[in-house]
Coordinates of C-alpha atoms in Angstrom, one line a residue:
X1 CA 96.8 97.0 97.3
X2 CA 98.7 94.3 99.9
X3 CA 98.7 97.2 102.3
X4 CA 95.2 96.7 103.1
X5 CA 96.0 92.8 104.4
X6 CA 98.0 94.9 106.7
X7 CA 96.2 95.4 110.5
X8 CA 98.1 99.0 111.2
X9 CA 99.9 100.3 108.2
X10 CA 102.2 102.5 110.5
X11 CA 105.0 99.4 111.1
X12 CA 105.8 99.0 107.4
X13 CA 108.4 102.3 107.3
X14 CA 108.4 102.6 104.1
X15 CA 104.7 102.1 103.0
X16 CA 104.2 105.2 105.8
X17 CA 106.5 107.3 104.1
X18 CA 105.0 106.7 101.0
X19 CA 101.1 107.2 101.9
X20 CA 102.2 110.1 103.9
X21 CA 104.2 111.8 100.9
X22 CA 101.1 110.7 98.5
X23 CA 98.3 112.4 101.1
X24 CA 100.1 115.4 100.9
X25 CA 100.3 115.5 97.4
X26 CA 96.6 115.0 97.4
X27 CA 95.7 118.0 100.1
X28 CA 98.0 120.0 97.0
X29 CA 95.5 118.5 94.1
X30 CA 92.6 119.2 96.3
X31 CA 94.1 122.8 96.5
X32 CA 94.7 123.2 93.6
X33 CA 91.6 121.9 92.1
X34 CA 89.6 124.8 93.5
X35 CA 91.3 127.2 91.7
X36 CA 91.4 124.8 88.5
X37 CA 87.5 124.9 88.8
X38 CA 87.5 128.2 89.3
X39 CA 88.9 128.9 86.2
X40 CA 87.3 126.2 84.0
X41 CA 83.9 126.8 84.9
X42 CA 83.7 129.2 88.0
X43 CA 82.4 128.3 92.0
X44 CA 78.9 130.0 91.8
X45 CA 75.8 128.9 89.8
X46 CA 75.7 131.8 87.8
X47 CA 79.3 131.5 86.4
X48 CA 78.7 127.7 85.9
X49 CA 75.5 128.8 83.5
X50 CA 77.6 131.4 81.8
X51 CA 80.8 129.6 80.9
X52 CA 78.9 126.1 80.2
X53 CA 76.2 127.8 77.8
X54 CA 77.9 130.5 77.5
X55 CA 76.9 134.9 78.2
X56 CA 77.0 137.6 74.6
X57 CA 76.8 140.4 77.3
X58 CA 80.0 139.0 78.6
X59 CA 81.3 137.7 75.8
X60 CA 82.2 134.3 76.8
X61 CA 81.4 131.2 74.6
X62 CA 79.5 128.4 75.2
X63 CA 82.1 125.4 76.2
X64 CA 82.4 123.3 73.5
X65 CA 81.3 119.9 73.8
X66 CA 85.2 118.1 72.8
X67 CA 86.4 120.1 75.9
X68 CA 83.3 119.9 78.4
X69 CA 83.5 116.1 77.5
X70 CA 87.6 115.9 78.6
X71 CA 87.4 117.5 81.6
X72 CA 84.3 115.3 82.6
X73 CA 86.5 112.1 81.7
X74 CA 89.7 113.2 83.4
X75 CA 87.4 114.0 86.5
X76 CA 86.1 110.6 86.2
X77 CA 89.4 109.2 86.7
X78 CA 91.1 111.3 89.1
X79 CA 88.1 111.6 91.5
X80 CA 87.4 108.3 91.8
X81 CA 91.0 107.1 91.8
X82 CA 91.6 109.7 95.2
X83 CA 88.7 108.5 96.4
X84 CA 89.3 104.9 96.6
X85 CA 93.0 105.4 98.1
X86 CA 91.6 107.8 100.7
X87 CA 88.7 104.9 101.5
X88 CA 91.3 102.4 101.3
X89 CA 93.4 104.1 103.9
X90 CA 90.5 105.4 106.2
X91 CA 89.3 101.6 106.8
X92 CA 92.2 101.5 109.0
X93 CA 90.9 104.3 111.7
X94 CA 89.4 103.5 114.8
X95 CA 85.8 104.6 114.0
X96 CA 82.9 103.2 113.4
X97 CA 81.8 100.9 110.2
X98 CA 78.8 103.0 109.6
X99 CA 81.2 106.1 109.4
X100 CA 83.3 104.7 107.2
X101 CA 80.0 103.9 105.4
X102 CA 78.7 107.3 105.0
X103 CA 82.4 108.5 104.4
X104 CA 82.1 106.5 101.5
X105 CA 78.7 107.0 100.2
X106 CA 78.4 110.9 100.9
X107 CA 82.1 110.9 99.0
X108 CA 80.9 109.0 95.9
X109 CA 77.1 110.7 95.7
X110 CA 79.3 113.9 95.5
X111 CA 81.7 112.9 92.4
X112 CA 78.2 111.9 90.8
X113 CA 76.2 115.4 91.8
X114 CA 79.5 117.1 90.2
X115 CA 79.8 115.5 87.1
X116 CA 76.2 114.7 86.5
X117 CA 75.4 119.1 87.2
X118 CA 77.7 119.5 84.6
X119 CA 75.9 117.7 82.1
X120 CA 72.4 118.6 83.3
X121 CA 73.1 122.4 83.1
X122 CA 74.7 121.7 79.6
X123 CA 71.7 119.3 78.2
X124 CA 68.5 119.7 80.5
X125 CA 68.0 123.4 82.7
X126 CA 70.3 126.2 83.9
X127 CA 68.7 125.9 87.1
X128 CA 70.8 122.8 88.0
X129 CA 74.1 124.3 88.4
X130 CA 72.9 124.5 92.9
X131 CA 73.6 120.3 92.2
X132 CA 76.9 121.3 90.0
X133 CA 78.3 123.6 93.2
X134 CA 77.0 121.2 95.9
X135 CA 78.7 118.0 94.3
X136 CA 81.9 119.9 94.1
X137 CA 82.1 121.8 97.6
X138 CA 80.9 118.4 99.3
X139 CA 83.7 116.4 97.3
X140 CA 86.5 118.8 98.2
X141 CA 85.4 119.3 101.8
X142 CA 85.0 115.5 101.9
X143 CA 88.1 114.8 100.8
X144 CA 89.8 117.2 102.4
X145 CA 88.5 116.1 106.2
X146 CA 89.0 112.2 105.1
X147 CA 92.8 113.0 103.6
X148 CA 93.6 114.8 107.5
X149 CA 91.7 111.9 109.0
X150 CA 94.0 109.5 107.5
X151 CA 97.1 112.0 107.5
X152 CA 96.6 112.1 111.2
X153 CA 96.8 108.5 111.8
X154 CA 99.8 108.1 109.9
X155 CA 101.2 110.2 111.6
X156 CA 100.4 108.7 115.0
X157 CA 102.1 105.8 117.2
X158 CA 101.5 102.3 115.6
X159 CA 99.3 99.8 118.0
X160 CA 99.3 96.3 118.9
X161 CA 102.2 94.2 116.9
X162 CA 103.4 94.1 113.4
X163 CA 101.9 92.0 110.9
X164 CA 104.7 90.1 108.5
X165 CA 103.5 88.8 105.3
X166 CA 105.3 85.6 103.7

């Protein structure tokens, strides 16, 4: 991670191009990831309780726990691993510190309210799926406004000098 040592990450060409080609993979994920929850355990509280504990009148299944336990560890991974490259990258902006704070924060409570709804709708109450929906809507959208932050400053003019590390 030498590119945060950098002051403005826009002089190093080929470190832009890179980030730039890696945000826009991440707005596809992000995409993508809607529909993916969608079909693994739907957007609305009732769908969650139904395909996580499973409905006879609908004839869906409980999830089992080998599966419910996968996708919770690839979420783990891949959340938090967007997350931090997003942060890493938004340090650079021009706003505040106590934005980049709450950026952070609100980003990180929401990976936690999403996988930690999951588990409480499987192992404590139904009723816990609102935290389940929240955690995931206010990850995506928080992602999604972070990763156009950053893709817009990328994309801008570079300021001030480059920085040349030895």
């Amino acid at each position: 991670m030498r590119f945060l040592m950098s002051h403005d990450l826009r002089h190093n060409f080929y470190l832009r191009v890179l980030l730039l080609v890696y945000f826009a993979s991440l707005l596809l994920f992000l995409a993508l990831n809607i529909e993916l929850e969608l079909f693994r355990y739907g957007l609305t509280p009732s769908a969650l309780i139904a395909n996580l504990l499973g409905n006879e009148e609908l004839f869906i299944r409980a999830k089992d726990l080998t599966t419910l336990m996968t996708e919770i560890h690839v979420n783990l991974f891949l959340y938090p691993l967007a997350q931090l490259t997003t942060l890493s990258t938004l340090v650079h902006l021009k706003m505040s510190d106590r934005a980049k704070v709450i950026a952070t924060l609100s980003s990180t409570v929401f990976i936690l309210m999403d996988i930690g709804g999951v588990l409480l709708i499987r192992f404590v109450a139904p009723w816990t799926a609102w935290l389940k929906v929240i955690g995931f809507w206010g990850f995506e959208v928080s992602m999604f406004l972070m990763v156009i932050m950053v893709l817009g400053y990328l994309l801008g003019k570079p300021q001030g000098h480059p920085v040349h590390h030895g």
